[in-house]
mmCIF file of C-alpha atoms in Angstrom:
data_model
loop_
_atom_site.group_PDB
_atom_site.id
_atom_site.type_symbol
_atom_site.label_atom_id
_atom_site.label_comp_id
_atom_site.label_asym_id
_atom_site.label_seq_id
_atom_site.Cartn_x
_atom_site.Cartn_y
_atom_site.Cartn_z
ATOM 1 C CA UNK A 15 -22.770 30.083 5.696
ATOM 2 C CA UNK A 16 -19.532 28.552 4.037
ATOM 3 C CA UNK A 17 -19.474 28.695 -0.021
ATOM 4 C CA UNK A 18 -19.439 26.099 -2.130
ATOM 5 C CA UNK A 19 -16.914 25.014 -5.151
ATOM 6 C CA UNK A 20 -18.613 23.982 -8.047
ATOM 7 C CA UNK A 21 -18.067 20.274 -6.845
ATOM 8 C CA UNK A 22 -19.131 20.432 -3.539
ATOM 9 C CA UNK A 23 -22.040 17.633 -4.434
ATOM 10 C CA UNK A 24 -19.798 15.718 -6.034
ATOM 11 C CA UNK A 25 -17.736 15.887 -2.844
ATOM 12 C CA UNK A 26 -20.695 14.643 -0.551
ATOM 13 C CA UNK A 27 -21.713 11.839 -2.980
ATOM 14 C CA UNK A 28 -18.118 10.381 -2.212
ATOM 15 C CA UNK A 29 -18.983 10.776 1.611
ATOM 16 C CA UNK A 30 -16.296 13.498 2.041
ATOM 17 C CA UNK A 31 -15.780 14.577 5.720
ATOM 18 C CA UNK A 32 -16.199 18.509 5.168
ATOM 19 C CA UNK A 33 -14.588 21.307 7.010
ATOM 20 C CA UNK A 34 -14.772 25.218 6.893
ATOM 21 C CA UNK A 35 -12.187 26.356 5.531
ATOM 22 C CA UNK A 36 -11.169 30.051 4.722
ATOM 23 C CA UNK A 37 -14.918 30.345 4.564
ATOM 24 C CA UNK A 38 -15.392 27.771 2.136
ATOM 25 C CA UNK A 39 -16.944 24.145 2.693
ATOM 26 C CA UNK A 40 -14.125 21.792 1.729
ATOM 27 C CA UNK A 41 -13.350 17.555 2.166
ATOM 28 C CA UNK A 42 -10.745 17.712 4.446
ATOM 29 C CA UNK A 43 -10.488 13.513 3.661
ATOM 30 C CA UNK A 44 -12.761 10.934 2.156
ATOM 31 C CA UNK A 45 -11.753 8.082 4.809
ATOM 32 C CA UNK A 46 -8.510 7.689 5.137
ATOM 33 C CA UNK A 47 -5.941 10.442 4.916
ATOM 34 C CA UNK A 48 -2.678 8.028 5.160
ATOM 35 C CA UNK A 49 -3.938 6.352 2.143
ATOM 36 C CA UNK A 50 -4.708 10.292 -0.113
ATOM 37 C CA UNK A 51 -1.202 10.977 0.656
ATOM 38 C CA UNK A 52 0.338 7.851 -0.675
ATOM 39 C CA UNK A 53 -1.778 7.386 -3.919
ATOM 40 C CA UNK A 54 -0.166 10.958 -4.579
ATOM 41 C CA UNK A 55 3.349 9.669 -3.540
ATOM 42 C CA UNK A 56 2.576 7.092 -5.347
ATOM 43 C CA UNK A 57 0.162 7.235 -8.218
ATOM 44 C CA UNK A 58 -2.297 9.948 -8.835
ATOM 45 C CA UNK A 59 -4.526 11.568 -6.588
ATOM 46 C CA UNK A 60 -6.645 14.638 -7.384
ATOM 47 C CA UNK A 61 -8.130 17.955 -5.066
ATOM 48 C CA UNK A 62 -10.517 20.578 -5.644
ATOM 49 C CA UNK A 63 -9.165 23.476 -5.054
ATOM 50 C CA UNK A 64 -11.371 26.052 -6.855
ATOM 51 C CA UNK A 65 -11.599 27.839 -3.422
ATOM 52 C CA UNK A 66 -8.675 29.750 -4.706
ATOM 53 C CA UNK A 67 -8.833 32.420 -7.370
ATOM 54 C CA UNK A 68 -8.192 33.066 -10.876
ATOM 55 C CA UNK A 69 -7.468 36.752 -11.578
ATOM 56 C CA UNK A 70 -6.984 37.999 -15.263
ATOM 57 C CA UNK A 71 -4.544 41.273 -16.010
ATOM 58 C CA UNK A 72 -5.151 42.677 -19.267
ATOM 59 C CA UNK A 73 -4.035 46.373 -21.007
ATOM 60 C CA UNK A 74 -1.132 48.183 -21.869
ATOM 61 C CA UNK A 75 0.522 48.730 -18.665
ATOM 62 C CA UNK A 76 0.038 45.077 -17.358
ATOM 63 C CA UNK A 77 3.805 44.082 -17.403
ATOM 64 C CA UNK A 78 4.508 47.671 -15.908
ATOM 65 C CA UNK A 79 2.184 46.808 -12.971
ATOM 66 C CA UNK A 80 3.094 43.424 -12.059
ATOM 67 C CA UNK A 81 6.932 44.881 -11.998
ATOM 68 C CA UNK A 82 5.912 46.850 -9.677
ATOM 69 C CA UNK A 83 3.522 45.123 -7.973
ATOM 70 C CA UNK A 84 5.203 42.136 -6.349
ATOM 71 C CA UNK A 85 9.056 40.670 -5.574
ATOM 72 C CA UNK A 86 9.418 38.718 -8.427
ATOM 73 C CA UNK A 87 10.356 39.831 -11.647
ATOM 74 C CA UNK A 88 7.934 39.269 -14.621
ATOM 75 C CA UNK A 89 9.862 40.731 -16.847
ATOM 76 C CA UNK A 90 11.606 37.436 -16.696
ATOM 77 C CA UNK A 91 8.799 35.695 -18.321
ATOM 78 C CA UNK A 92 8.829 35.918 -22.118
ATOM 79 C CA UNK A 93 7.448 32.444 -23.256
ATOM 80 C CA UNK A 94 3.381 32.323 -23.722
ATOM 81 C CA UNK A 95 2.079 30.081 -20.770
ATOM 82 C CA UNK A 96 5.108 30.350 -18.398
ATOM 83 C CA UNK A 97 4.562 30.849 -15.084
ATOM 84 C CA UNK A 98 6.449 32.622 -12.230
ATOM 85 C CA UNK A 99 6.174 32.288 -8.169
ATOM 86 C CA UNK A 100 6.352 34.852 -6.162
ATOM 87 C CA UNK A 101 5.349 37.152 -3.023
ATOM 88 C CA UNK A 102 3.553 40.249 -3.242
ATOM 89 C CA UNK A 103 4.780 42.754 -0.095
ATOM 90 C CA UNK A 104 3.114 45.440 1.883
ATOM 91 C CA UNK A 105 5.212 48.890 2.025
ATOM 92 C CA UNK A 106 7.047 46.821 5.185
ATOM 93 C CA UNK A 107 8.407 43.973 3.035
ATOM 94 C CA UNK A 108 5.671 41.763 4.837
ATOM 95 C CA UNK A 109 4.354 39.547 2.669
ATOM 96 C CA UNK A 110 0.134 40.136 1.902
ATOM 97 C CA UNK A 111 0.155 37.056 0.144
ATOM 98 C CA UNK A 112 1.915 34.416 -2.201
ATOM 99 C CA UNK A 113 0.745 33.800 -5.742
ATOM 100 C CA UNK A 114 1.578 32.101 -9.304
ATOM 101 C CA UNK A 115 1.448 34.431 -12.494
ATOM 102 C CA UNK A 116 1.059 33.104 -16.089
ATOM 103 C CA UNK A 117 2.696 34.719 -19.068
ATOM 104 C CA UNK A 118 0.111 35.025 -21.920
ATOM 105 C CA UNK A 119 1.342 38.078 -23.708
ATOM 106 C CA UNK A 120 2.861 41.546 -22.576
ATOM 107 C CA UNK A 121 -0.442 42.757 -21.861
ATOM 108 C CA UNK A 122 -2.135 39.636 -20.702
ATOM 109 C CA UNK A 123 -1.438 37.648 -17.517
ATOM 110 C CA UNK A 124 -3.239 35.286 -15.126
ATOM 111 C CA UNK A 125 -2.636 35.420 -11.267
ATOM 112 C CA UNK A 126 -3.800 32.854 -9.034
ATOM 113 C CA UNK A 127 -4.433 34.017 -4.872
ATOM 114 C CA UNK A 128 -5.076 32.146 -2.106
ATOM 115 C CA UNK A 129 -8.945 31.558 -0.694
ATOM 116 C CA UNK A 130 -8.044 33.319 2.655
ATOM 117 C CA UNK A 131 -6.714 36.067 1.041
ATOM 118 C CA UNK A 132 -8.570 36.411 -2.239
ATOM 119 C CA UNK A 133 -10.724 39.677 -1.095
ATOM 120 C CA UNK A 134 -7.624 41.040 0.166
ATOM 121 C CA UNK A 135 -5.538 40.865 -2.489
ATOM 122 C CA UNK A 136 -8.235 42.338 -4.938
ATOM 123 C CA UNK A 137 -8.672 44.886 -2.906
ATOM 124 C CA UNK A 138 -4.757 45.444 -3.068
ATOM 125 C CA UNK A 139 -4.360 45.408 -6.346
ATOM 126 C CA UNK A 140 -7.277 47.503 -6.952
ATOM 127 C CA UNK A 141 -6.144 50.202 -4.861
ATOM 128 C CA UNK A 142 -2.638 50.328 -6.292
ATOM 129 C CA UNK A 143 -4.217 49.838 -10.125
ATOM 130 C CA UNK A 144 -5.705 53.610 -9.030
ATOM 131 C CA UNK A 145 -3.026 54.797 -7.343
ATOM 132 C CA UNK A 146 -0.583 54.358 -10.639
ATOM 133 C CA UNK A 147 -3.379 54.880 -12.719
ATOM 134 C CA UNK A 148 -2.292 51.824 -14.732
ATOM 135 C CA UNK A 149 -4.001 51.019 -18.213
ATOM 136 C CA UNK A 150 -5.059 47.501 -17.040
ATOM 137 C CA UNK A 151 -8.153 45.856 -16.033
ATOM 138 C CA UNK A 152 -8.324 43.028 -13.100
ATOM 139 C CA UNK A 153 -11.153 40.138 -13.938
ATOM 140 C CA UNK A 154 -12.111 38.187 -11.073
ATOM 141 C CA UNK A 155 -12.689 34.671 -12.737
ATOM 142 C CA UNK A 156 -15.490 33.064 -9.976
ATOM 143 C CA UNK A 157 -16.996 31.174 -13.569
ATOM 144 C CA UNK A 158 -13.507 29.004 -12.939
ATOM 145 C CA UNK A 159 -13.057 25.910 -11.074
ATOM 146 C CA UNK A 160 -9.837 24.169 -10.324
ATOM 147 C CA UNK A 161 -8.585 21.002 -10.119
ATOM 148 C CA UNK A 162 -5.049 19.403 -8.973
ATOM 149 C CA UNK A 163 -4.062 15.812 -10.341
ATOM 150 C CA UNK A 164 -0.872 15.312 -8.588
ATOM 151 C CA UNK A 165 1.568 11.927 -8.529
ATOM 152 C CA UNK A 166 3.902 9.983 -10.935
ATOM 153 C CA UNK A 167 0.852 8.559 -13.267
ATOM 154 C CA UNK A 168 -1.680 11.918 -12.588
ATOM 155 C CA UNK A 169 -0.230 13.358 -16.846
ATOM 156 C CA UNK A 170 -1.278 9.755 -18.045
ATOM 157 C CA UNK A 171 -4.387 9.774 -16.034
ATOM 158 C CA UNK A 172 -4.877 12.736 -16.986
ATOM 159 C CA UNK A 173 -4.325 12.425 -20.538
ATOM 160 C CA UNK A 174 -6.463 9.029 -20.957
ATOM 161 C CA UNK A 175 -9.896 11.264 -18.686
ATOM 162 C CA UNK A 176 -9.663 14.552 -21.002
ATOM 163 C CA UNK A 177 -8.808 13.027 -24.829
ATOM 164 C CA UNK A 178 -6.708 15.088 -26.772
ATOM 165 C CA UNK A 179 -5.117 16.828 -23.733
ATOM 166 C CA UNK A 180 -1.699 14.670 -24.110
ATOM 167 C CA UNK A 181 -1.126 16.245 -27.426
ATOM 168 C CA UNK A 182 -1.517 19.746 -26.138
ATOM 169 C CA UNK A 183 0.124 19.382 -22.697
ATOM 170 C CA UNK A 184 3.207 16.792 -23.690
ATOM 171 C CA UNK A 185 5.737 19.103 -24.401
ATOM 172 C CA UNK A 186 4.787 20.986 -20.784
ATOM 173 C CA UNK A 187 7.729 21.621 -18.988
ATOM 174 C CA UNK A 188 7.574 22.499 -14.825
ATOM 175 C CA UNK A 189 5.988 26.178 -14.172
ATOM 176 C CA UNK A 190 4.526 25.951 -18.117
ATOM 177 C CA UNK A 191 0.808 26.411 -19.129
ATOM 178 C CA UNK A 192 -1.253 25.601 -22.450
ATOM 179 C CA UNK A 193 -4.770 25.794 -23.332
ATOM 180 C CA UNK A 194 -6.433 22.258 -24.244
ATOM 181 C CA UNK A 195 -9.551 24.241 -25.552
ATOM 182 C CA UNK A 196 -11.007 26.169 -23.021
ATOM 183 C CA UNK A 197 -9.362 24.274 -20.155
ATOM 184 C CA UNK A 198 -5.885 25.961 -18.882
ATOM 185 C CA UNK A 199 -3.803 23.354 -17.839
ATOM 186 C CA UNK A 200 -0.556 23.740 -15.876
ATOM 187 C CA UNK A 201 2.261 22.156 -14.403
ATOM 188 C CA UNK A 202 2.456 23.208 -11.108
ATOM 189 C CA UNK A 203 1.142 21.574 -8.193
ATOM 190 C CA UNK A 204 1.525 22.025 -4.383
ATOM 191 C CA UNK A 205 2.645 18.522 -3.311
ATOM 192 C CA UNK A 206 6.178 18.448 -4.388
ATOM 193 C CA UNK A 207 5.095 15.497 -7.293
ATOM 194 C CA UNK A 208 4.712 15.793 -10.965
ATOM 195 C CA UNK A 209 1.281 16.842 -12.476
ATOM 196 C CA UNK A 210 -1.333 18.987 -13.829
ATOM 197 C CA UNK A 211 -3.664 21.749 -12.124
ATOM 198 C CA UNK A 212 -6.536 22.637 -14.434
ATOM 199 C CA UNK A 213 -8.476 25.496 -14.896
ATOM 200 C CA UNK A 214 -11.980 25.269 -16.526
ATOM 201 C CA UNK A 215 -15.670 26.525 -16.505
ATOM 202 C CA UNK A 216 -17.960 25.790 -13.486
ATOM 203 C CA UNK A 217 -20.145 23.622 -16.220
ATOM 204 C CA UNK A 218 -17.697 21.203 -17.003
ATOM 205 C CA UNK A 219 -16.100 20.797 -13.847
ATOM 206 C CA UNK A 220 -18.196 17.905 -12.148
ATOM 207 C CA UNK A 221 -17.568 15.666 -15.527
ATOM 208 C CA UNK A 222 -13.952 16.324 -15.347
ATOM 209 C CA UNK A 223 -13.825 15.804 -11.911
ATOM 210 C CA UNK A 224 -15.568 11.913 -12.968
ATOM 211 C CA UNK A 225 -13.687 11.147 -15.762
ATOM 212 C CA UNK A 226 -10.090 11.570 -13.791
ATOM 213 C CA UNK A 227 -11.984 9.005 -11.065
ATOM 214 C CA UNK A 228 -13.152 6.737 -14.018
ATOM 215 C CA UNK A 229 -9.746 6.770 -15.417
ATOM 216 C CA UNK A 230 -8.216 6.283 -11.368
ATOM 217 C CA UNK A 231 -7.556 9.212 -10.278
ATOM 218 C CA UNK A 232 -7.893 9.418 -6.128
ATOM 219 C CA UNK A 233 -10.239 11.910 -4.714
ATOM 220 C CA UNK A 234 -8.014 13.363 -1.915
ATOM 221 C CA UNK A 235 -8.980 15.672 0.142
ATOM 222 C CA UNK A 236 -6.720 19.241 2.182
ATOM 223 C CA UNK A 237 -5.920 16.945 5.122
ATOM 224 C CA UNK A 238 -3.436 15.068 2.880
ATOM 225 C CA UNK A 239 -2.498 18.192 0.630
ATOM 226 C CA UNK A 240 -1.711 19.613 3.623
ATOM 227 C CA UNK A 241 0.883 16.933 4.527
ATOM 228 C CA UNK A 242 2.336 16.554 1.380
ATOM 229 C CA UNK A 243 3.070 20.026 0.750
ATOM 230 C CA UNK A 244 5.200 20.127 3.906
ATOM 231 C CA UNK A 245 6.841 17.048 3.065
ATOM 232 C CA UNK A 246 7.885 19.356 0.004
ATOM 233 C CA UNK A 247 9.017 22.255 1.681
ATOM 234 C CA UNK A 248 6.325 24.052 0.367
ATOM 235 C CA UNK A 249 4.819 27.454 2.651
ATOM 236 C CA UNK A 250 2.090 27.601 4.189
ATOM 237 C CA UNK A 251 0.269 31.247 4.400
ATOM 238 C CA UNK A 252 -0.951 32.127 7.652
ATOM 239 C CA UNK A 253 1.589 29.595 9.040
ATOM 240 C CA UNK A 254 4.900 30.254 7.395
ATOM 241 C CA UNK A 255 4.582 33.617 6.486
ATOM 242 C CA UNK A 256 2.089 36.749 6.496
ATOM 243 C CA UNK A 257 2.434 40.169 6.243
ATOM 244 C CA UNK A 258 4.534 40.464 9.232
ATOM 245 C CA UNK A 259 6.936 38.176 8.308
ATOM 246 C CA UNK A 260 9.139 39.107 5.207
ATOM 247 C CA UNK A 261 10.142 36.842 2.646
ATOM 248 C CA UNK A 262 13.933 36.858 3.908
ATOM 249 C CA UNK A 263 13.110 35.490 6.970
ATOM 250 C CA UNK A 264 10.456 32.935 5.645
ATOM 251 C CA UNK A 265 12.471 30.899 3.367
ATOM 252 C CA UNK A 266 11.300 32.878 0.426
ATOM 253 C CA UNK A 267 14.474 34.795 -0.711
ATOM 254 C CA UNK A 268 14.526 33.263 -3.481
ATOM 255 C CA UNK A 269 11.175 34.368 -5.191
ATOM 256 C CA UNK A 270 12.627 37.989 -4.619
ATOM 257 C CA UNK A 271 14.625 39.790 -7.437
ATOM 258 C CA UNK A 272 16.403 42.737 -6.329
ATOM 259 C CA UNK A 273 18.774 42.309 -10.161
ATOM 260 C CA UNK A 274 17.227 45.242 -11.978
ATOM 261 C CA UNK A 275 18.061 48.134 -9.525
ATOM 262 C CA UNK A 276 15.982 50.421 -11.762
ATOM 263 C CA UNK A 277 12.809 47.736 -11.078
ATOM 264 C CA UNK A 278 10.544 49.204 -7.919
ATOM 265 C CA UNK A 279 8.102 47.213 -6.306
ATOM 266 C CA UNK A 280 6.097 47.596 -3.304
ATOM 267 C CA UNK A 281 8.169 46.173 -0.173
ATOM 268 C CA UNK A 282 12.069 46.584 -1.963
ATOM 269 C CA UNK A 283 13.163 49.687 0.438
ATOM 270 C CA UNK A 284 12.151 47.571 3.037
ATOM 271 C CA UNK A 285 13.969 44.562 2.385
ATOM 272 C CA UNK A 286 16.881 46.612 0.928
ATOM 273 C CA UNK A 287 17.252 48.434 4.271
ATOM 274 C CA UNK A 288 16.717 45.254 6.617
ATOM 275 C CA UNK A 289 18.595 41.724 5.789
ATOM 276 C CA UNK A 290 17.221 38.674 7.017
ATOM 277 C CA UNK A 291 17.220 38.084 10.738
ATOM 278 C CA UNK A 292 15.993 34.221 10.490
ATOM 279 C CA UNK A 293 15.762 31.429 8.762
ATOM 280 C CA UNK A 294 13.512 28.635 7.428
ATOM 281 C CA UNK A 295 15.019 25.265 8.353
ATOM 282 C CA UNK A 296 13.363 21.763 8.357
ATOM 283 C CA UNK A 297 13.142 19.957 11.676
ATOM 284 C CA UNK A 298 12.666 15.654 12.660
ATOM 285 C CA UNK A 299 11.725 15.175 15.759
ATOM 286 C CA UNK A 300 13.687 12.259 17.146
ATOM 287 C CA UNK A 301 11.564 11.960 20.370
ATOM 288 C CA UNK A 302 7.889 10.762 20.673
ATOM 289 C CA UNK A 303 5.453 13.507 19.729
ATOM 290 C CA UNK A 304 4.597 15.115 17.022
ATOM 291 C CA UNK A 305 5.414 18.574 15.635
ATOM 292 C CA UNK A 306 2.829 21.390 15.335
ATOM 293 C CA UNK A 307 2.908 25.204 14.568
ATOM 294 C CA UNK A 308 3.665 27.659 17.034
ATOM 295 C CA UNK A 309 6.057 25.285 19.013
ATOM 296 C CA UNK A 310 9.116 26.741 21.076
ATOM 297 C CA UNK A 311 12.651 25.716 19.356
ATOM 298 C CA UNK A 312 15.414 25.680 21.746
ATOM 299 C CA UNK A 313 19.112 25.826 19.702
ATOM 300 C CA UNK A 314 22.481 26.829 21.112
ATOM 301 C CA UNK A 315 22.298 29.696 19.144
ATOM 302 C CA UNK A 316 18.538 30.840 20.677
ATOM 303 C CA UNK A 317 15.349 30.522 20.421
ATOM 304 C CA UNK A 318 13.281 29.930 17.469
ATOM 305 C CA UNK A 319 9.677 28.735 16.251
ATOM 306 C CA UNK A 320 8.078 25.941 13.916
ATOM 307 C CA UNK A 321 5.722 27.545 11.711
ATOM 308 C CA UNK A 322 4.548 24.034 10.364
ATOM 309 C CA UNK A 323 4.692 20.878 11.771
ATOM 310 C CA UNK A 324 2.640 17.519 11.280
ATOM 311 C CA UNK A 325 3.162 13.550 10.741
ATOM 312 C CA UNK A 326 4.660 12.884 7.732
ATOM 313 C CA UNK A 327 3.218 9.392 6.186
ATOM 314 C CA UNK A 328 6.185 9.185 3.987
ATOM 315 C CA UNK A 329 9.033 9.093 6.825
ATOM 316 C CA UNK A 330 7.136 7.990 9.444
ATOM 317 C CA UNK A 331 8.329 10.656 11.408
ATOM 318 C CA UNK A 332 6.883 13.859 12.747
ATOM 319 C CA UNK A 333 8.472 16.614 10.667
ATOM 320 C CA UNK A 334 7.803 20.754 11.004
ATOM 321 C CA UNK A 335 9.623 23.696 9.287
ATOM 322 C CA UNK A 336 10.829 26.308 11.812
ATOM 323 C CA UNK A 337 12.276 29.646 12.033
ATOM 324 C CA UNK A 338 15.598 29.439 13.178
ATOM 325 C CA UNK A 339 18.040 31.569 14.360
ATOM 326 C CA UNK A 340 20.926 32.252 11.780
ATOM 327 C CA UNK A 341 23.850 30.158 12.499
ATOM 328 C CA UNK A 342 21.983 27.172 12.893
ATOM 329 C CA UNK A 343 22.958 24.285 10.035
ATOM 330 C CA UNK A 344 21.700 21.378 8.724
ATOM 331 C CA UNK A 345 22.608 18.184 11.442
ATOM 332 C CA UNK A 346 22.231 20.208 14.272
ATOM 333 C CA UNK A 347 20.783 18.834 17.706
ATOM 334 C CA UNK A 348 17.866 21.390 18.880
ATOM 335 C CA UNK A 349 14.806 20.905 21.392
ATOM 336 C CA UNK A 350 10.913 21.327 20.704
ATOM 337 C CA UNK A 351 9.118 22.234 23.573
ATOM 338 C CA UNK A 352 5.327 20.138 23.321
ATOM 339 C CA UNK A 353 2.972 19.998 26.384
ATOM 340 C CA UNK A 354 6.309 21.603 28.455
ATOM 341 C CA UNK A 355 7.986 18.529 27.974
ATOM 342 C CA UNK A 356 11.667 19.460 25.591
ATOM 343 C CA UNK A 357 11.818 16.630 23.120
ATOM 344 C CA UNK A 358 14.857 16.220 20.745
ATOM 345 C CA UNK A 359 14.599 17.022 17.136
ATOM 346 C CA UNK A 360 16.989 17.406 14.276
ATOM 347 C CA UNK A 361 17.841 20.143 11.868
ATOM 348 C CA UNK A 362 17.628 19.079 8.054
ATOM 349 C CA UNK A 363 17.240 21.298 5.018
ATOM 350 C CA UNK A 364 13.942 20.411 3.206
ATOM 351 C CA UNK A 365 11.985 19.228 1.152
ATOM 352 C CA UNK A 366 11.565 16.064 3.270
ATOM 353 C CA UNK A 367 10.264 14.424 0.382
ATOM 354 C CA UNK A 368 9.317 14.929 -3.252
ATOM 355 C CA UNK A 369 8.924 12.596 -6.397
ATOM 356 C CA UNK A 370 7.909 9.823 -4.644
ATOM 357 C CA UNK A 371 11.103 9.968 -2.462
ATOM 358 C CA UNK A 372 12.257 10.635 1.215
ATOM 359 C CA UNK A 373 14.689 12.999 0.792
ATOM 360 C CA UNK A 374 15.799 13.638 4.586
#
């Protein structure tokens, strides 16, 4: 049987349409997913995603592990509440997952995993947290739930559901946390528009999840975050990387920091020893169709995949992200191949789309 996020009733009282997904039972729309995407291009729109998980690092050695733990460098981090994004590699440079890490102190951090990979990557860490016998202690945090209010107005929605919130979340800038109490809130997101995810007990997630609707906030539901993190440029895992795919190839290069040569972390050798081999490129298909994973890209300089692909309400347009063969550029004529038909399609850099804006 599926599990259940602390709003799951809340969820059916709305008349959700719910899905399985990475074991959990989640609304993948509440009616119409054209319209969830636009209130979040738009206005505000919010998603449950306590699916995912909270992990807390605390001790000593916490800074020491997460250096050596994943690609990005947290050394970086040095203001209370500031986040990073990164990868975190297998010995191959593949990439086991991608996470967000708060700053709280030197010896306290929060990490955030993926639902399909949650077991996994506690697992992971727990193994290596024995293997360097590490001073540190990993707290899974299943008494959390999460919630996303993404879109232009979701801070003043925001602000006029949870009172008092404005003054401790203002001065917030992007990839920034503060506690309003004991609700973490955060501005990150994973739809490419301006907003708050919060983290907060189980108990008070079902009013919080009212108030934001009382104060009109759009339930939305993964159908349309799924679309408008695309639109963004925004990966996919499982789709646009895993841990056979490294992070040079996926688009991710830039959430690796090879700077400090003296900094080791699971995965460096291996991406050290082998430079990329593809790229991540945005494609617009100019034919009829649309765009799915796992789709055949035909370029003059070989053959390449899309990774992503789906309908994007924004552009009107069916719109993927693809690994491409290196030479390929931005403007460049390639061919899908759908249902063993080759339909045109166009090579753009993304995001397609963020802040409310078509971009390509």
């Amino acid at each position: 049987m599926a599990q259940q996020t602390p709003l799951h009733a809340s969820h059916i009282a709305a008349g959700a349409r719910m899905v399985d997904f990475a074991g959990w039972d989640m609304p993948v729309n509440y009616g119409s997913q054209i319209e969830e995407h636009h209130a979040v291009r738009r206005d505000a729109g919010m998603f449950d995603v306590s699916h995912m998980l909270a992990l807390d690092l605390e001790g000593a050695d916490a800074k020491a592990f997460l250096r050596g733990l994943i690609a990005n460098d947290v050394a970086k981090l040095t203001e209370s509440g500031k986040a990073l994004y990164s990868c975190m590699l297998n010995e191959q440079g593949g990439v086991i997952d991608d996470l967000i890490v708060y700053f709280l102190s030197d010896t306290s951090y929060r990490i955030v995993v993926n639902a399909g990979t949650a077991d996994k990557d506690v697992a992971w860490m727990q193994q290596r947290l024995a293997a360097t016998g590490t001073q540190a202690k990993l707290c899974v945090r299943r008494d959390l739930a999460m919630i996303a209010v993404q879109g232009p107005n979701a801070r003043a929605k925001t602000w006029a559901a949870l009172p008092g919130a404005e003054a401790a979340s203002a001065g917030l800038k992007v990839f920034q946390a503060a506690a309003f109490g004991d609700i973490f809130i955060a501005r990150t997101g994973y739809t490419g528009e301006h907003g708050f995810e919060l983290t907060l007990p189980v108990a008070k997630a079902a009013a919080t999840w009212d108030a934001l609707a009382a104060a009109g906030v759009k339930p939305c539901g993964l159908g349309a975050r799924d679309t408008l993190r695309l639109e963004a440029g925004m990966a996919l895992y499982g789709n646009d990387m895993d841990e056979s795919v490294s992070p040079l190839d996926a688009g991710l290069a830039w959430t690796v920091d090879l700077k400090d040569e003296s900094r080791d972390f699971v995965g460096r050798a291996a991406l050290v020893a082998k430079s990329a081999s593809k790229q991540t490129l945005g494609l617009i298909l100019e034919d009829k169709g649309v765009l799915r994973s796992h789709q055949k890209v035909i370029a003059a300089q070989g053959e390449g995949e899309t990774t992503s692909g789906t309908f994007s309400p924004t552009l009107e347009k069916s719109i993927a992200l693809a690994r491409l063969p290196l030479g390929v550029a931005a403007g460049d004529a390639v061919e899908v191949e759908i249902r063993g038909k080759r339909l045109k399609a166009r090579v753009v850099k993304a995001p397609f789309a963020r802040n409310g804006k078509a971009l390509a």
